[in-house]
Coordinates of C-alpha atoms in Angstrom, one line a residue:
X1 CA 0.0 0.0 0.0
X2 CA 1.3 3.5 -0.9
X3 CA 0.3 6.4 1.3
X4 CA 0.7 10.1 0.4
X5 CA 0.9 12.5 3.4
X6 CA 0.2 16.1 2.5
X7 CA 1.1 18.9 4.8
X8 CA 4.0 17.0 6.5
X9 CA 5.4 20.2 8.1
X10 CA 2.2 21.2 9.8
X11 CA 1.6 20.3 13.5
X12 CA -0.6 17.3 12.5
X13 CA 1.6 16.2 9.5
X14 CA 4.7 16.3 11.6
X15 CA 3.1 14.2 14.3
X16 CA 2.2 11.6 11.7
X17 CA 5.8 11.5 10.5
X18 CA 7.3 11.3 14.0
X19 CA 4.8 8.7 15.1
X20 CA 5.9 6.3 12.3
X21 CA 2.5 4.6 12.2
X22 CA 1.8 5.5 8.5
X23 CA 5.3 4.3 7.4
X24 CA 4.6 1.1 9.3
X25 CA 1.5 0.5 7.2
X26 CA 2.9 0.9 3.7
X27 CA 5.2 2.9 1.6
X28 CA 4.9 6.5 2.9
X29 CA 5.5 9.4 0.6
X30 CA 5.6 12.8 2.4
X31 CA 4.9 16.1 0.8
X32 CA 5.3 19.8 1.9
X33 CA 4.6 23.1 0.3
X34 CA 8.3 23.7 -0.5
X35 CA 9.6 20.1 -0.7
X36 CA 11.6 20.3 2.6
X37 CA 10.8 18.8 5.9
X38 CA 11.3 20.6 9.3
X39 CA 14.5 18.7 9.9
X40 CA 16.0 19.5 6.5
X41 CA 15.1 16.2 4.8
X42 CA 13.7 16.3 1.3
X43 CA 10.0 15.7 0.5
X44 CA 7.7 15.9 -2.5
X45 CA 6.4 19.3 -3.4
X46 CA 2.6 19.7 -2.9
X47 CA 1.4 23.3 -2.8
X48 CA -2.3 23.2 -2.6
X49 CA -2.5 26.9 -3.5
X50 CA -1.2 26.1 -7.0
X51 CA -2.5 23.9 -9.8
X52 CA -0.7 20.7 -10.6
X53 CA -1.8 18.3 -7.9
X54 CA -2.8 15.7 -10.5
X55 CA 0.8 15.5 -11.7
X56 CA 2.0 14.6 -8.2
X57 CA -0.8 12.1 -7.7
X58 CA -0.2 10.5 -11.1
X59 CA 3.5 10.0 -10.3
X60 CA 3.0 8.7 -6.8
X61 CA -0.2 6.7 -7.4
X62 CA -1.2 6.6 -3.8
X63 CA -3.8 4.1 -2.4
X64 CA -4.4 6.5 0.5
X65 CA -4.2 10.3 0.6
X66 CA -3.9 11.7 4.1
X67 CA -4.6 15.4 3.7
X68 CA -3.1 17.2 6.7
X69 CA -2.4 20.3 4.7
X70 CA -4.6 23.4 5.3
X71 CA -4.8 27.1 5.3
X72 CA -5.3 27.8 9.1
X73 CA -4.7 31.5 9.6
X74 CA -8.2 32.2 10.8
X75 CA -8.0 36.0 11.1
X76 CA -5.9 36.5 7.9
X77 CA -8.5 34.4 6.0
X78 CA -10.9 37.4 6.3
X79 CA -8.7 39.2 3.9
X80 CA -7.6 36.1 1.9
X81 CA -10.8 34.2 1.5
X82 CA -10.0 33.3 -2.1
X83 CA -6.6 31.8 -1.1
X84 CA -8.2 30.0 1.9
X85 CA -10.9 28.6 -0.3
X86 CA -8.4 27.4 -3.0
X87 CA -6.4 25.5 -0.4
X88 CA -9.2 24.3 1.9
X89 CA -11.9 23.9 -0.7
X90 CA -11.0 23.5 -4.4
X91 CA -7.8 21.6 -3.8
X92 CA -9.7 19.1 -1.6
X93 CA -12.1 18.6 -4.5
X94 CA -9.2 17.9 -6.8
X95 CA -7.9 15.3 -4.4
X96 CA -11.3 13.7 -4.3
X97 CA -11.7 13.7 -8.1
X98 CA -8.4 11.9 -8.6
X99 CA -9.1 9.4 -5.8
X100 CA -12.5 8.6 -7.2
X101 CA -11.0 7.9 -10.6
X102 CA -8.2 5.7 -9.2
X103 CA -10.0 3.9 -6.3
X104 CA -8.0 5.6 -3.6
X105 CA -9.2 6.6 -0.1
X106 CA -9.0 10.2 1.1
X107 CA -8.5 10.9 4.8
X108 CA -9.2 14.6 5.3
X109 CA -9.4 16.9 8.4
X110 CA -12.0 19.6 9.0
X111 CA -12.9 21.8 11.9
X112 CA -15.4 23.0 14.5
X113 CA -15.5 26.3 12.6
X114 CA -18.1 24.8 10.2
X115 CA -20.6 25.4 13.0
X116 CA -21.8 28.8 14.3
X117 CA -21.2 28.0 17.9
X118 CA -24.7 28.9 19.1
X119 CA -25.4 25.5 20.5
X120 CA -25.2 24.5 24.2
X121 CA -24.8 20.7 23.8
X122 CA -22.2 18.9 21.8
X123 CA -22.7 19.2 18.0
X124 CA -23.6 15.8 16.4
X125 CA -22.1 15.0 13.0
X126 CA -25.3 15.8 11.1
X127 CA -26.0 19.2 12.9
X128 CA -26.7 22.1 10.5
X129 CA -23.5 23.9 9.5
X130 CA -23.2 27.7 9.5
X131 CA -19.7 29.0 9.6
X132 CA -19.2 32.5 11.0
X133 CA -16.2 33.5 8.9
X134 CA -14.0 32.9 5.8
X135 CA -11.9 30.1 7.4
X136 CA -15.0 28.1 8.3
X137 CA -16.6 28.7 4.9
X138 CA -13.4 27.5 3.2
X139 CA -13.3 24.3 5.3
X140 CA -16.9 23.6 4.7
X141 CA -16.3 24.0 1.0
X142 CA -13.7 21.3 1.2
X143 CA -16.0 18.9 3.0
X144 CA -18.7 19.5 0.3
X145 CA -16.2 19.1 -2.5
X146 CA -14.9 15.8 -1.2
X147 CA -18.4 14.4 -0.7
X148 CA -19.4 15.5 -4.2
X149 CA -16.3 13.9 -5.8
X150 CA -17.6 10.4 -5.2
X151 CA -14.3 9.3 -3.6
X152 CA -14.1 6.9 -0.7
X153 CA -13.4 9.3 2.2
X154 CA -13.2 9.9 5.9
X155 CA -13.7 13.5 7.0
X156 CA -12.5 13.9 10.5
X157 CA -13.6 17.2 12.2
X158 CA -11.4 18.2 15.1
X159 CA -11.0 21.3 17.3
X160 CA -8.6 23.2 19.5
X161 CA -5.6 21.2 18.1
X162 CA -2.2 21.4 19.7
X163 CA 1.1 19.6 19.8
X164 CA 4.6 19.8 21.4
X165 CA 5.7 21.5 18.2
X166 CA 4.3 24.1 15.8
X167 CA 2.2 27.2 16.4
X168 CA -0.6 26.5 18.9
X169 CA -2.3 27.7 22.0
X170 CA -0.2 25.5 24.4
X171 CA 3.1 26.7 23.1
X172 CA 2.0 30.3 23.1
X173 CA 0.8 30.0 26.7
X174 CA 4.1 28.4 27.8
X175 CA 6.1 31.2 26.2
X176 CA 3.9 34.0 27.7
X177 CA 3.7 32.3 31.1
X178 CA 7.5 32.4 31.3
X179 CA 7.5 36.1 30.4
X180 CA 4.6 37.5 32.3
X181 CA 3.2 37.5 35.9
X182 CA -0.4 37.9 34.7
X183 CA -2.3 36.9 31.6
X184 CA -5.9 37.7 30.4
X185 CA -7.5 34.7 28.6
X186 CA -10.9 34.3 27.0
X187 CA -13.3 32.4 29.2
X188 CA -16.5 32.4 27.2
X189 CA -15.5 30.1 24.3
X190 CA -15.7 26.4 25.0
X191 CA -14.2 23.4 23.3
X192 CA -12.2 20.2 23.8
X193 CA -8.4 20.7 23.5
X194 CA -7.3 17.8 21.2
X195 CA -3.7 16.7 20.9
X196 CA -2.3 15.7 17.5
X197 CA -1.2 12.4 19.2
X198 CA -4.9 11.5 19.7
X199 CA -5.7 12.5 16.1
X200 CA -2.9 10.3 14.8
X201 CA -3.8 7.3 16.9
X202 CA -7.5 7.4 16.0
X203 CA -6.7 8.0 12.3
X204 CA -4.5 5.0 12.2
X205 CA -7.1 2.9 13.9
X206 CA -9.7 3.9 11.3
X207 CA -7.3 3.1 8.4
X208 CA -6.6 -0.3 10.0
X209 CA -10.4 -1.0 10.2
X210 CA -11.0 0.3 6.7
X211 CA -8.5 -2.2 5.1
X212 CA -9.1 -5.1 7.5
X213 CA -12.9 -5.0 7.3
X214 CA -14.1 -4.1 3.8
X215 CA -17.6 -5.1 4.9
X216 CA -17.5 -2.4 7.5
X217 CA -16.6 0.5 5.1
X218 CA -20.2 1.7 4.8
X219 CA -20.2 2.7 8.5
X220 CA -16.7 4.3 8.3
X221 CA -17.2 6.2 5.1
X222 CA -18.3 9.8 5.7
X223 CA -17.8 12.4 8.5
X224 CA -16.8 11.8 12.1
X225 CA -15.9 14.0 15.1
X226 CA -12.4 13.3 16.3
X227 CA -11.9 15.4 19.4
X228 CA -11.0 14.6 23.0
X229 CA -13.8 14.1 25.5
X230 CA -15.0 16.6 28.0
X231 CA -14.6 20.4 27.4
X232 CA -13.2 23.5 29.0
X233 CA -12.7 27.2 28.1
X234 CA -9.5 28.8 26.8
X235 CA -9.1 30.2 30.3
X236 CA -9.5 26.7 31.8
X237 CA -7.1 25.2 29.3
X238 CA -4.5 27.9 30.0
X239 CA -4.8 27.3 33.8
X240 CA -4.4 23.5 33.3
X241 CA -1.3 24.1 31.1
X242 CA 0.4 26.3 33.8
X243 CA -0.4 23.8 36.5
X244 CA 1.1 20.9 34.5
X245 CA 4.1 22.9 33.4
X246 CA 4.9 24.1 36.9
X247 CA 4.6 20.6 38.4
X248 CA 7.2 19.4 35.8
X249 CA 9.6 22.2 36.3
X250 CA 8.9 23.8 32.9
X251 CA 7.7 27.0 34.6
X252 CA 9.4 28.5 37.7
X253 CA 6.1 30.0 38.8
X254 CA 2.4 30.0 37.8
X255 CA 1.2 33.3 36.5
X256 CA -2.2 34.8 37.4
X257 CA -4.7 33.9 34.7
X258 CA -7.6 36.4 34.6
X259 CA -10.8 35.4 32.7
X260 CA -12.1 37.8 30.1
X261 CA -14.9 37.9 27.6
X262 CA -14.4 37.5 23.8
X263 CA -15.6 41.1 23.5
X264 CA -12.5 42.2 25.5
X265 CA -10.2 40.5 23.0
X266 CA -11.5 41.5 19.6
X267 CA -10.2 39.7 16.5
X268 CA -10.9 40.1 12.8
X269 CA -12.7 36.8 12.6
X270 CA -15.5 35.8 15.0
X271 CA -14.8 32.5 16.9
X272 CA -17.6 30.0 17.7
X273 CA -18.5 30.4 21.4
X274 CA -19.3 26.7 21.6
X275 CA -16.9 24.3 19.7
X276 CA -17.8 21.1 21.6
X277 CA -18.3 18.2 19.1
X278 CA -20.1 15.0 19.9
X279 CA -17.5 12.2 19.6
X280 CA -19.6 9.3 20.9
X281 CA -20.2 7.9 17.4
X282 CA -16.5 7.7 16.7
X283 CA -15.9 6.2 20.1
X284 CA -18.4 3.4 19.3
X285 CA -16.6 2.7 15.9
X286 CA -13.2 2.5 17.6
X287 CA -14.6 0.3 20.4
X288 CA -13.7 2.7 23.3
X289 CA -14.5 6.2 24.4
X290 CA -12.1 8.9 23.3
X291 CA -9.9 10.1 26.3
X292 CA -10.6 13.2 28.3
X293 CA -8.7 16.3 27.1
X294 CA -6.7 16.4 30.3
X295 CA -5.1 13.0 29.4
X296 CA -3.8 14.5 26.2
X297 CA -2.5 17.5 27.9
X298 CA -0.7 15.3 30.5
X299 CA 0.9 13.2 27.7
X300 CA 2.1 16.3 25.8
X301 CA 3.5 17.9 28.9
X302 CA 5.3 14.7 29.8
X303 CA 6.9 14.7 26.4
X304 CA 8.0 18.4 26.7
X305 CA 9.4 17.7 30.2
X306 CA 11.3 14.7 28.9

């Protein structure tokens, strides 16, 4: 089996490479926007902003396309919606069209931003979508294009993603916590912080099931919510990060974390106030509930401390 991983330099793509699980399941071909990995190693070039994806796909001939590439600059997308839609929408449709013509499977990642955040209970997979901004619209366009392509696909919506590397809330908090005595963090947005390690493990389990149980593909094909269980606010997540970091000697002291409202921290793009996704269906498919978000944080902090 040949597997093509797109976006190998992103926080999720890098986690896939470092985990080694994809490489252990077949011949892994990794691709980045400029053809270079974070460690200087060479990779295939796959710039989803530019035409020409078919040439790469024709040359590699993957059986599985893992699309961890995305335009993720939520605020900048308000000024660059055409570019965000090209990368997150049109390019995903092109991947789907090639996969449909060649019998390949597309594993694609989407986001809580396809919802408007007005709910008060976890969003089921089939809840009506209603993105608030350009980024969410672009990701929804990708979901719709992949479904319309006719390709075998798994769309995995996730939220509040972080890793020990890359640009994410956890790393920002660790940096600011070391620099400041007091931080103000939004407390009226709620979600489930989800580590890339959890996303990788669940993705690999789904791939294993797809190929081991062809008779079960009907229940796998489609959209799932891949997030940690439980939920918190950004303020709650920040407080938990500082507690864990201090306990492991990563921070000399715990800064004061003051709760603020979203209105006190205006951004170009509106964020969903409620980003909690219902992951019970995916847990049933995997045969076990997805772990609580605190378990993922504990695991990542252990790795950083080590």
